[in-house]
Amino acid sequence: MLKTFSIGGIHPQENKLSAHQPIVAAEIPSKAVILLGQHIGAPAKPIVAKGDVVKVGTKLAEAAGFVSAAIHSSVSGKVSKIDTIVDASGYAKPAIFIDVEGDEWEETIDRTPTLIKTCALSSEEIIKKIAEAGVVGLGGACFPTQVKLTPPPSFKAECVIINAVECEPYLTSDHQLMLEHAEEILVGVDLLMKAVKVNKAFIGIEANKPDAIQLMTKIASTYAGIEVVSLKVQYPQGGEKQLIDAITKRQVASGALPISTGAVVQNVGTAFAVYEAVQKNKPLFERVITVTGKSLAKPSNFLARIGTPLGQLIEACGGLPEDTGKVIGGGPMMGKALVNTEVPMAKGSSGILIMNSSEAKRAEAQNCIRCAKCVSACPMGLEPYLLGALSEKGDFERMETEKIMDCIECGSCQFTCPANRPLLDYCRLGKAKVGGLIRARQAKN
Ligand code: SF4
Ligand code: SF4
C-alpha cells in the first residue's frame, strides 16, 4: 500500500493542464522589479544605489539578519530607483527597479550545461555558498535555506526529505523540473545530505507522476542512501508536517519544529537551486513557474527571471481570457488572488492560475449544519467549524487555545464544507490576529 499522512486530507480535481509542457525560457523583461523581501524574515538591505550598473547575478542586497536572504539581479542594466511596489500580498513593499540593457552575466557563473557531480567542500562551506546565493525554500514558504540547514544544537538531523509532491492542483513546475533536470536535482540532494551530515534522504513523489518516479528512482539508484518514495495522492501532502508523517510516520507535535522529528525538509526546486548555487556559482535569480487556467490559450511552464511582471508571462500564454474571474498567485488551494498583474515575480512564485468567472464565483455561505466534514478533512486535527465561528465573533484569545497557530492554511476545510463557509478566510484572519497577540506578549516580556 502506498504511504500517506495519517489525519485528514482531501482529493481535489487535479487539472494539471500544463503537465508535460517543456520548460520554456520566458522573455527577459524590459524593466525588472526585484523585491527586497522575498523570504520569511527581515527584508534584505540594498547595497546598490540609483544609477549603478549591474549584471545578471550581481548581488543587490545583503541578508539583514540571521533569518534573511541575499537578493541578486536577474537582469543586466541600470538601477533606476529604489522604491515600493505592490507585491502578491497586496501591500506596498520595497524593491529595486532596474532598466534592462542586454543580458550580461557575472563571469563567475558557470553557464555550461556540464553536470558537475563531485564536490570537495565541507558542510560549512556548502551552507555558506547556499546563503551567498540567496537560496530560499521554493515550495512557497521561502524560508532561507541556510537557516534550515543549521538547526539549533539541541536537535540532530537524521535525514533529508525532498518535497517533490506538488499536490496543489494545476501546478506542474516541479514535475517538469524533475523530468528535465533529474540529474542536477540528485546532486543537489546529495549536497543537502552533506550539508546536514546525514547519510539518508527520501524523495517523496505522489503516484500521479509515474514518469518522474521512474526517472528519479533510476538516477537515485546510483547514489548511496537516496530513496524515492511513491506516495498516495492526497492533498495537502506537500505540507511539511504531512510529508514527514507520510514518509517517516513521525508526527511533529503542536508548536514544535519539524526538525524535532530528525527530518530536514526541502522542496525539489530548492534542491535544484542548491545544485546551481554550489556547483555552478549561480545565485537564485530565476525559477520555473506554471502559468495555467482552463480558459488560457496555452498553459505553460516557464523558466522566468525574478522581477518579471506576472502579466508578461500571462501574455506569453495568449493573454488574459475574456472570461477571467480571478488571477491567483500560486495554486487554487493555497494561492491568493492578485490585486493586479503588474506584481513582479518573486522567488516563491510557483504558479499563476487564471480562474474563469464561473470557477471564481463563490457560492453563498450558509449556516453551519454541524456535519463535521471540515473536522474529518483537517490534516492538523483542528476543529475548523469552531475556529470559523470564533473568528467571526472576534474571540481571538479562544482561537489561540484552540490551536489556530497549528493551521497550515491548506483550505481542506473550506473545500469540503457543504455550507460554503469561508473557513480558510476565517483561519487566515485568526492566525494573523493571534500572531499579533503573541508578538505583543513577547515584546512586553
Ligand atoms: S486550513 Fe487550517 S483549519 Fe482548515 S483544514 Fe487546513 S489546517 Fe485545518
Ligand atoms: S463542514 Fe461546514 S457545515 Fe460541516 S461542520 Fe464544518 S463548517 Fe459546519
Tab-separated table of C-alpha atoms and ligand atoms in Angstrom:
chain	number	residue	atom	x	y	z
A	1	MET	CA	0.000	0.000	0.000
A	2	LEU	CA	1.257	3.493	-0.841
A	3	LYS	CA	2.250	5.699	2.071
A	4	THR	CA	0.419	8.869	3.034
A	5	PHE	CA	-0.183	11.057	6.103
A	6	SER	CA	-2.422	9.831	8.895
A	7	ILE	CA	-5.006	12.572	9.608
A	8	GLY	CA	-7.493	14.245	7.249
A	9	GLY	CA	-6.848	15.148	3.630
A	10	ILE	CA	-8.941	15.623	0.505
A	11	HIS	CA	-8.858	14.826	-3.219
A	12	PRO	CA	-9.466	17.965	-5.293
A	13	GLN	CA	-9.565	17.646	-9.105
A	14	GLU	CA	-6.006	17.718	-10.387
A	15	ASN	CA	-6.456	19.854	-13.538
A	16	LYS	CA	-2.747	19.623	-14.408
A	17	LEU	CA	-3.318	21.353	-17.772
A	18	SER	CA	0.353	22.211	-18.310
A	19	ALA	CA	1.671	18.729	-17.478
A	20	HIS	CA	4.492	17.700	-19.825
A	21	GLN	CA	4.775	21.163	-21.361
A	22	PRO	CA	8.554	21.629	-21.742
A	23	ILE	CA	10.132	24.412	-19.702
A	24	VAL	CA	10.498	27.457	-21.963
A	25	ALA	CA	12.790	30.405	-21.160
A	26	ALA	CA	10.496	33.423	-20.713
A	27	GLU	CA	11.380	36.686	-22.403
A	28	ILE	CA	13.582	38.948	-20.294
A	29	PRO	CA	11.514	41.968	-19.156
A	30	SER	CA	12.469	45.490	-20.268
A	31	LYS	CA	12.153	46.627	-16.642
A	32	ALA	CA	12.695	44.297	-13.714
A	33	VAL	CA	11.425	44.962	-10.204
A	34	ILE	CA	13.289	42.962	-7.576
A	35	LEU	CA	11.568	42.855	-4.186
A	36	LEU	CA	13.801	43.125	-1.112
A	37	GLY	CA	11.558	40.844	0.936
A	38	GLN	CA	11.121	37.599	-0.970
A	39	HIS	CA	11.586	35.370	2.036
A	40	ILE	CA	10.445	34.793	5.609
A	41	GLY	CA	12.447	37.113	7.873
A	42	ALA	CA	13.933	40.569	7.571
A	43	PRO	CA	13.925	42.172	4.090
A	44	ALA	CA	17.403	42.297	2.551
A	45	LYS	CA	19.491	45.510	2.847
A	46	PRO	CA	20.284	47.173	-0.518
A	47	ILE	CA	23.967	47.538	-1.430
A	48	VAL	CA	23.334	49.293	-4.751
A	49	ALA	CA	22.018	52.782	-5.464
A	50	LYS	CA	20.244	54.613	-8.268
A	51	GLY	CA	22.443	54.761	-11.363
A	52	ASP	CA	24.522	51.654	-10.535
A	53	VAL	CA	25.193	49.302	-13.426
A	54	VAL	CA	24.508	45.637	-12.625
A	55	LYS	CA	24.898	42.294	-14.355
A	56	VAL	CA	22.831	39.124	-14.156
A	57	GLY	CA	23.843	37.609	-10.810
A	58	THR	CA	25.178	40.828	-9.214
A	59	LYS	CA	24.311	40.979	-5.526
A	60	LEU	CA	21.789	43.783	-4.991
A	61	ALA	CA	21.030	43.377	-1.314
A	62	GLU	CA	22.515	41.577	1.669
A	63	ALA	CA	20.760	39.384	4.202
A	64	ALA	CA	19.744	41.671	7.069
A	65	GLY	CA	19.984	39.226	9.954
A	66	PHE	CA	20.083	35.514	10.735
A	67	VAL	CA	16.664	34.821	9.188
A	68	SER	CA	17.011	36.729	5.916
A	69	ALA	CA	18.363	36.099	2.413
A	70	ALA	CA	20.548	37.902	-0.109
A	71	ILE	CA	18.957	39.199	-3.316
A	72	HIS	CA	20.653	39.198	-6.730
A	73	SER	CA	19.905	40.848	-10.017
A	74	SER	CA	18.112	38.708	-12.588
A	75	VAL	CA	18.953	41.105	-15.415
A	76	SER	CA	21.722	43.373	-16.631
A	77	GLY	CA	21.189	47.125	-16.808
A	78	LYS	CA	20.974	50.202	-14.634
A	79	VAL	CA	19.252	50.692	-11.266
A	80	SER	CA	16.597	53.331	-11.945
A	81	LYS	CA	15.273	53.677	-8.394
A	82	ILE	CA	14.686	52.021	-5.056
A	83	ASP	CA	11.036	52.445	-4.261
A	84	THR	CA	7.943	50.497	-3.254
A	85	ILE	CA	5.614	48.346	-5.355
A	86	VAL	CA	2.505	46.343	-4.520
A	87	ASP	CA	3.516	42.697	-4.250
A	88	ALA	CA	1.437	39.499	-4.342
A	89	SER	CA	0.238	40.142	-0.779
A	90	GLY	CA	-1.418	43.380	-1.902
A	91	TYR	CA	0.843	45.582	0.260
A	92	ALA	CA	3.430	48.112	-0.956
A	93	LYS	CA	6.910	46.625	-0.389
A	94	PRO	CA	10.436	47.989	-1.022
A	95	ALA	CA	12.056	46.926	-4.285
A	96	ILE	CA	14.945	47.696	-6.618
A	97	PHE	CA	13.856	48.825	-10.089
A	98	ILE	CA	16.207	48.053	-12.986
A	99	ASP	CA	16.085	49.285	-16.598
A	100	VAL	CA	17.291	46.315	-18.609
A	101	GLU	CA	20.143	46.571	-21.131
A	102	GLY	CA	21.329	43.378	-22.867
A	103	ASP	CA	21.860	40.163	-20.938
A	104	GLU	CA	25.342	40.268	-19.444
A	105	TRP	CA	26.079	37.701	-16.727
A	106	GLU	CA	28.633	37.789	-13.909
A	107	GLU	CA	31.730	35.925	-15.161
A	108	THR	CA	31.820	33.761	-12.021
A	109	ILE	CA	28.641	31.896	-13.059
A	110	ASP	CA	29.228	28.624	-14.913
A	111	ARG	CA	26.714	28.736	-17.790
A	112	THR	CA	27.782	25.469	-19.425
A	113	PRO	CA	25.353	22.513	-19.333
A	114	THR	CA	28.095	20.198	-17.956
A	115	LEU	CA	26.859	18.203	-14.975
A	116	ILE	CA	29.236	18.549	-12.010
A	117	LYS	CA	28.701	15.714	-9.571
A	118	THR	CA	31.655	15.877	-7.228
A	119	CYS	CA	32.059	18.463	-4.507
A	120	ALA	CA	35.036	18.689	-2.163
A	121	LEU	CA	33.524	21.393	0.041
A	122	SER	CA	32.851	20.889	3.749
A	123	SER	CA	29.355	21.107	5.242
A	124	GLU	CA	30.028	24.674	6.431
A	125	GLU	CA	31.344	25.738	3.016
A	126	ILE	CA	28.276	24.293	1.241
A	127	ILE	CA	25.930	26.151	3.604
A	128	LYS	CA	27.906	29.378	3.099
A	129	LYS	CA	27.595	29.103	-0.693
A	130	ILE	CA	23.861	28.444	-0.401
A	131	ALA	CA	23.487	31.560	1.777
A	132	GLU	CA	25.598	33.679	-0.580
A	133	ALA	CA	23.386	32.618	-3.491
A	134	GLY	CA	20.220	33.741	-1.677
A	135	VAL	CA	18.587	30.305	-1.859
A	136	VAL	CA	15.220	30.038	-0.092
A	137	GLY	CA	12.586	27.310	0.073
A	138	LEU	CA	10.921	27.319	-3.328
A	139	GLY	CA	7.804	25.424	-2.302
A	140	GLY	CA	6.170	28.702	-1.330
A	141	ALA	CA	7.243	29.227	2.282
A	142	CYS	CA	10.514	30.908	1.202
A	143	PHE	CA	12.336	30.139	4.424
A	144	PRO	CA	16.053	30.949	3.978
A	145	THR	CA	17.642	27.582	3.189
A	146	GLN	CA	20.855	28.147	5.147
A	147	VAL	CA	18.802	28.622	8.335
A	148	LYS	CA	17.013	25.313	7.852
A	149	LEU	CA	20.364	23.633	7.277
A	150	THR	CA	21.669	24.936	10.615
A	151	PRO	CA	19.252	23.501	13.179
A	152	PRO	CA	19.553	24.549	16.840
A	153	PRO	CA	22.224	22.471	18.667
A	154	SER	CA	19.574	20.657	20.733
A	155	PHE	CA	18.295	18.941	17.560
A	156	LYS	CA	20.029	16.369	15.426
A	157	ALA	CA	19.257	15.903	11.744
A	158	GLU	CA	18.746	12.248	10.830
A	159	CYS	CA	17.538	12.503	7.238
A	160	VAL	CA	16.730	14.881	4.406
A	161	ILE	CA	13.234	14.713	2.922
A	162	ILE	CA	12.712	16.196	-0.526
A	163	ASN	CA	9.242	17.524	-1.163
A	164	ALA	CA	8.502	16.604	-4.776
A	165	VAL	CA	4.816	16.065	-4.077
A	166	GLU	CA	3.324	19.053	-5.927
A	167	CYS	CA	-0.115	18.297	-4.520
A	168	GLU	CA	-1.608	21.695	-5.433
A	169	PRO	CA	-3.999	21.205	-8.359
A	170	TYR	CA	-2.965	22.865	-11.656
A	171	LEU	CA	0.745	23.352	-10.781
A	172	THR	CA	3.275	21.354	-12.800
A	173	SER	CA	6.582	23.232	-12.416
A	174	ASP	CA	8.166	20.717	-10.004
A	175	HIS	CA	7.015	17.747	-12.098
A	176	GLN	CA	8.530	19.194	-15.273
A	177	LEU	CA	11.703	20.210	-13.434
A	178	MET	CA	12.182	16.575	-12.392
A	179	LEU	CA	11.648	15.356	-15.957
A	180	GLU	CA	14.192	17.815	-17.373
A	181	HIS	CA	16.745	18.166	-14.546
A	182	ALA	CA	16.669	14.935	-12.561
A	183	GLU	CA	20.484	14.568	-12.609
A	184	GLU	CA	21.082	18.049	-11.196
A	185	ILE	CA	18.372	17.574	-8.558
A	186	LEU	CA	20.010	14.362	-7.343
A	187	VAL	CA	23.367	16.137	-6.999
A	188	GLY	CA	21.510	18.857	-5.069
A	189	VAL	CA	20.021	16.236	-2.729
A	190	ASP	CA	23.491	14.767	-2.168
A	191	LEU	CA	24.800	18.272	-1.317
A	192	LEU	CA	21.946	18.813	1.143
A	193	MET	CA	22.803	15.491	2.830
A	194	LYS	CA	26.440	16.610	3.122
A	195	ALA	CA	25.345	19.998	4.474
A	196	VAL	CA	23.394	18.472	7.380
A	197	LYS	CA	25.764	15.485	7.739
A	198	VAL	CA	23.265	12.661	7.227
A	199	ASN	CA	23.518	9.570	5.046
A	200	LYS	CA	19.820	9.128	4.271
A	201	ALA	CA	17.452	11.086	2.038
A	202	PHE	CA	13.911	10.387	0.852
A	203	ILE	CA	12.334	11.984	-2.205
A	204	GLY	CA	8.539	11.979	-1.821
A	205	ILE	CA	6.606	11.995	-5.123
A	206	GLU	CA	2.861	11.375	-5.485
A	207	ALA	CA	1.826	8.398	-7.588
A	208	ASN	CA	0.181	10.628	-10.216
A	209	LYS	CA	3.678	11.399	-11.612
A	210	PRO	CA	4.825	7.877	-12.620
A	211	ASP	CA	7.335	9.156	-15.211
A	212	ALA	CA	9.072	11.345	-12.617
A	213	ILE	CA	9.081	8.487	-10.093
A	214	GLN	CA	10.631	6.143	-12.648
A	215	LEU	CA	13.320	8.593	-13.779
A	216	MET	CA	14.238	9.811	-10.298
A	217	THR	CA	14.354	6.214	-8.976
A	218	LYS	CA	16.694	5.188	-11.792
A	219	ILE	CA	19.130	8.028	-11.111
A	220	ALA	CA	18.797	7.771	-7.319
A	221	SER	CA	19.935	4.125	-7.551
A	222	THR	CA	23.405	5.412	-8.455
A	223	TYR	CA	23.637	7.346	-5.158
A	224	ALA	CA	24.164	5.851	-1.702
A	225	GLY	CA	21.301	6.481	0.724
A	226	ILE	CA	18.804	8.250	-1.553
A	227	GLU	CA	15.404	6.607	-1.844
A	228	VAL	CA	12.425	7.691	-3.936
A	229	VAL	CA	9.116	7.134	-2.118
A	230	SER	CA	5.955	6.846	-4.182
A	231	LEU	CA	3.084	8.394	-2.191
A	232	LYS	CA	-0.679	8.035	-2.380
A	233	VAL	CA	-2.277	11.096	-3.991
A	234	GLN	CA	-3.727	13.093	-1.135
A	235	TYR	CA	-3.882	16.857	-0.514
A	236	PRO	CA	-2.099	18.555	1.385
A	237	GLN	CA	0.750	16.038	1.317
A	238	GLY	CA	3.174	18.823	0.382
A	239	GLY	CA	2.736	20.307	3.859
A	240	GLU	CA	5.988	19.806	5.748
A	241	LYS	CA	4.365	18.054	8.716
A	242	GLN	CA	2.193	15.871	6.466
A	243	LEU	CA	5.177	14.806	4.356
A	244	ILE	CA	7.273	13.908	7.411
A	245	ASP	CA	4.337	11.844	8.705
A	246	ALA	CA	3.810	10.142	5.327
A	247	ILE	CA	7.454	9.142	4.957
A	248	THR	CA	8.737	8.548	8.495
A	249	LYS	CA	5.458	8.004	10.408
A	250	ARG	CA	6.727	10.559	12.948
A	251	GLN	CA	4.460	13.435	13.940
A	252	VAL	CA	5.542	17.000	14.643
A	253	ALA	CA	3.985	17.984	17.979
A	254	SER	CA	1.925	21.174	18.254
A	255	GLY	CA	4.258	24.174	18.369
A	256	ALA	CA	7.384	22.044	17.737
A	257	LEU	CA	9.850	22.493	14.888
A	258	PRO	CA	9.818	19.865	12.089
A	259	ILE	CA	13.498	19.153	12.897
A	260	SER	CA	12.272	17.692	16.236
A	261	THR	CA	11.475	14.557	14.194
A	262	GLY	CA	15.035	14.486	12.817
A	263	ALA	CA	13.882	15.442	9.301
A	264	VAL	CA	15.173	18.381	7.263
A	265	VAL	CA	12.583	19.011	4.552
A	266	GLN	CA	13.489	20.835	1.335
A	267	ASN	CA	11.496	21.377	-1.842
A	268	VAL	CA	12.671	19.698	-5.061
A	269	GLY	CA	13.104	23.115	-6.712
A	270	THR	CA	15.299	24.135	-3.783
A	271	ALA	CA	17.465	21.041	-4.347
A	272	PHE	CA	17.949	22.193	-7.945
A	273	ALA	CA	18.763	25.750	-6.780
A	274	VAL	CA	21.287	24.293	-4.309
A	275	TYR	CA	22.972	22.406	-7.170
A	276	GLU	CA	23.205	25.607	-9.219
A	277	ALA	CA	24.445	27.673	-6.259
A	278	VAL	CA	27.141	25.252	-5.108
A	279	GLN	CA	28.304	23.640	-8.365
A	280	LYS	CA	27.680	26.496	-10.815
A	281	ASN	CA	28.113	29.609	-8.617
A	282	LYS	CA	24.694	30.695	-9.764
A	283	PRO	CA	22.627	32.827	-7.392
A	284	LEU	CA	18.867	32.298	-7.259
A	285	PHE	CA	17.559	34.807	-9.811
A	286	GLU	CA	15.262	32.660	-11.951
A	287	ARG	CA	12.903	29.751	-11.376
A	288	VAL	CA	10.327	27.549	-13.069
A	289	ILE	CA	6.759	28.816	-12.843
A	290	THR	CA	3.494	27.336	-14.159
A	291	VAL	CA	1.036	29.705	-15.842
A	292	THR	CA	-2.286	27.968	-16.268
A	293	GLY	CA	-6.081	28.117	-16.353
A	294	LYS	CA	-8.980	26.435	-18.145
A	295	SER	CA	-9.649	29.403	-20.462
A	296	LEU	CA	-5.983	30.264	-21.068
A	297	ALA	CA	-4.896	29.649	-24.691
A	298	LYS	CA	-1.574	27.993	-23.829
A	299	PRO	CA	-0.948	26.780	-20.266
A	300	SER	CA	2.856	26.688	-19.899
A	301	ASN	CA	5.882	26.087	-17.695
A	302	PHE	CA	8.407	28.919	-17.916
A	303	LEU	CA	11.923	29.471	-16.648
A	304	ALA	CA	11.441	33.132	-15.765
A	305	ARG	CA	13.651	35.792	-14.247
A	306	ILE	CA	12.727	37.067	-10.785
A	307	GLY	CA	11.295	40.590	-11.182
A	308	THR	CA	9.392	39.841	-14.391
A	309	PRO	CA	5.862	41.333	-14.237
A	310	LEU	CA	3.449	38.399	-13.958
A	311	GLY	CA	1.303	39.992	-16.684
A	312	GLN	CA	4.141	39.453	-19.166
A	313	LEU	CA	4.031	35.691	-18.509
A	314	ILE	CA	0.246	35.672	-18.928
A	315	GLU	CA	0.674	37.477	-22.271
A	316	ALA	CA	3.123	34.772	-23.376
A	317	CYS	CA	0.320	32.229	-22.815
A	318	GLY	CA	-2.089	34.110	-25.071
A	319	GLY	CA	-3.160	36.887	-22.692
A	320	LEU	CA	-5.913	37.177	-20.114
A	321	PRO	CA	-9.003	35.338	-21.373
A	322	GLU	CA	-12.215	37.371	-21.697
A	323	ASP	CA	-13.992	35.318	-19.052
A	324	THR	CA	-11.263	35.869	-16.411
A	325	GLY	CA	-12.777	35.935	-12.953
A	326	LYS	CA	-9.685	35.942	-10.750
A	327	VAL	CA	-5.907	35.775	-11.120
A	328	ILE	CA	-4.336	33.709	-8.362
A	329	GLY	CA	-0.675	33.763	-7.315
A	330	GLY	CA	0.029	30.061	-6.631
A	331	GLY	CA	-2.438	27.188	-6.856
A	332	PRO	CA	-6.182	27.133	-6.202
A	333	MET	CA	-5.941	25.719	-2.667
A	334	MET	CA	-3.270	27.875	-1.007
A	335	GLY	CA	-2.768	30.668	-3.532
A	336	LYS	CA	-4.012	34.215	-3.064
A	337	ALA	CA	-5.833	36.498	-5.509
A	338	LEU	CA	-3.536	39.120	-7.056
A	339	VAL	CA	-4.561	42.753	-6.917
A	340	ASN	CA	-3.065	43.397	-10.355
A	341	THR	CA	-0.919	41.596	-12.923
A	342	GLU	CA	1.966	44.085	-12.657
A	343	VAL	CA	3.045	42.256	-9.486
A	344	PRO	CA	6.675	41.178	-10.031
A	345	MET	CA	7.667	37.545	-9.928
A	346	ALA	CA	9.441	36.559	-6.692
A	347	LYS	CA	11.475	33.547	-5.555
A	348	GLY	CA	8.324	31.950	-4.123
A	349	SER	CA	6.232	32.323	-7.301
A	350	SER	CA	5.437	28.733	-8.226
A	351	GLY	CA	2.422	29.471	-10.375
A	352	ILE	CA	-0.202	31.812	-11.757
A	353	LEU	CA	-3.710	30.449	-12.094
A	354	ILE	CA	-6.300	32.265	-14.183
A	355	MET	CA	-9.730	31.243	-12.908
A	356	ASN	CA	-12.638	31.838	-15.254
A	357	SER	CA	-15.665	33.689	-13.950
A	358	SER	CA	-17.674	30.561	-13.133
A	359	GLU	CA	-14.750	28.987	-11.212
A	360	ALA	CA	-14.072	32.248	-9.374
A	361	LYS	CA	-17.673	32.661	-8.245
A	362	ARG	CA	-18.168	31.832	-4.593
A	363	ALA	CA	-21.367	30.097	-3.598
A	364	GLU	CA	-23.289	31.904	-0.895
A	365	ALA	CA	-22.266	30.912	2.643
A	366	GLN	CA	-24.981	29.179	4.645
A	367	ASN	CA	-25.256	28.397	8.340
A	368	CYS	CA	-23.094	25.566	9.619
A	369	ILE	CA	-25.051	22.302	9.651
A	370	ARG	CA	-22.666	20.606	12.139
A	371	CYS	CA	-21.789	17.847	9.658
A	372	ALA	CA	-18.134	17.711	10.876
A	373	LYS	CA	-16.803	17.190	7.346
A	374	CYS	CA	-14.305	20.002	7.957
A	375	VAL	CA	-13.045	18.202	11.070
A	376	SER	CA	-12.509	14.969	9.127
A	377	ALA	CA	-10.673	16.855	6.358
A	378	CYS	CA	-8.334	18.897	8.574
A	379	PRO	CA	-4.816	17.407	8.405
A	380	MET	CA	-3.853	19.171	11.649
A	381	GLY	CA	-6.609	17.675	13.783
A	382	LEU	CA	-8.295	21.066	14.334
A	383	GLU	CA	-11.988	21.931	14.512
A	384	PRO	CA	-12.401	24.371	11.626
A	385	TYR	CA	-16.146	24.986	12.187
A	386	LEU	CA	-15.294	26.225	15.702
A	387	LEU	CA	-12.317	28.290	14.552
A	388	GLY	CA	-14.563	29.877	11.920
A	389	ALA	CA	-17.229	30.756	14.476
A	390	LEU	CA	-14.644	32.198	16.891
A	391	SER	CA	-13.021	34.252	14.136
A	392	GLU	CA	-16.429	35.599	13.120
A	393	LYS	CA	-17.082	36.635	16.729
A	394	GLY	CA	-13.586	38.120	17.112
A	395	ASP	CA	-12.723	35.792	20.002
A	396	PHE	CA	-9.026	35.509	19.156
A	397	GLU	CA	-7.900	34.555	22.687
A	398	ARG	CA	-10.051	31.423	22.464
A	399	MET	CA	-8.736	30.773	18.933
A	400	GLU	CA	-5.244	30.628	20.409
A	401	THR	CA	-6.270	27.958	22.916
A	402	GLU	CA	-7.965	26.059	20.071
A	403	LYS	CA	-4.523	25.968	18.392
A	404	ILE	CA	-5.172	28.222	15.413
A	405	MET	CA	-1.384	28.651	15.058
A	406	ASP	CA	-1.191	24.966	14.040
A	407	CYS	CA	-3.358	25.730	10.994
A	408	ILE	CA	-1.315	25.325	7.794
A	409	GLU	CA	-3.863	27.299	5.719
A	410	CYS	CA	-4.372	24.345	3.374
A	411	GLY	CA	-8.037	25.121	2.688
A	412	SER	CA	-9.140	21.476	3.020
A	413	CYS	CA	-11.885	22.505	5.449
A	414	GLN	CA	-13.335	25.117	3.127
A	415	PHE	CA	-13.130	22.762	0.145
A	416	THR	CA	-15.173	20.135	1.912
A	417	CYS	CA	-17.793	22.359	3.586
A	418	PRO	CA	-21.294	21.779	2.131
A	419	ALA	CA	-22.447	25.098	3.625
A	420	ASN	CA	-19.745	27.011	1.703
A	421	ARG	CA	-18.420	28.592	4.903
A	422	PRO	CA	-15.308	30.722	4.166
A	423	LEU	CA	-13.327	28.718	6.726
A	424	LEU	CA	-9.906	29.412	5.222
A	425	ASP	CA	-10.510	33.160	5.313
A	426	TYR	CA	-11.568	32.881	8.940
A	427	CYS	CA	-8.469	30.849	9.767
A	428	ARG	CA	-6.131	33.271	7.990
A	429	LEU	CA	-7.666	36.214	9.819
A	430	GLY	CA	-7.458	34.369	13.137
A	431	LYS	CA	-3.825	33.383	12.585
A	432	ALA	CA	-2.857	36.953	11.746
A	433	LYS	CA	-4.629	38.311	14.827
A	434	VAL	CA	-3.315	35.643	17.206
A	435	GLY	CA	0.192	36.046	15.743
A	436	GLY	CA	-0.088	39.752	16.628
A	437	LEU	CA	-1.231	38.923	20.170
A	438	ILE	CA	1.701	36.536	20.654
A	439	ARG	CA	4.217	39.089	19.372
A	440	ALA	CA	2.779	41.811	21.607
A	441	ARG	CA	3.028	39.472	24.610
A	442	GLN	CA	6.634	38.590	23.761
A	443	ALA	CA	7.547	42.270	23.380
A	444	LYS	CA	6.044	43.003	26.823
A	445	ASN	CA	8.021	40.218	28.488
B	1	SF4	S1	-6.987	25.472	6.584
B	1	SF4	FE1	-6.345	25.102	8.700
B	1	SF4	S2	-8.204	24.524	9.761
B	1	SF4	FE2	-8.621	24.301	7.564
B	1	SF4	S3	-8.146	22.185	7.099
B	1	SF4	FE3	-6.287	23.336	6.708
B	1	SF4	S4	-5.130	23.227	8.623
B	1	SF4	FE4	-7.239	22.628	9.096
B	2	SF4	S1	-18.069	21.326	7.053
B	2	SF4	FE1	-19.123	23.291	7.111
B	2	SF4	S2	-21.204	22.783	7.664
B	2	SF4	FE2	-19.986	20.987	8.163
B	2	SF4	S3	-19.384	21.310	10.319
B	2	SF4	FE3	-17.768	22.179	9.089
B	2	SF4	S4	-18.328	24.347	8.930
B	2	SF4	FE4	-20.167	23.252	9.560
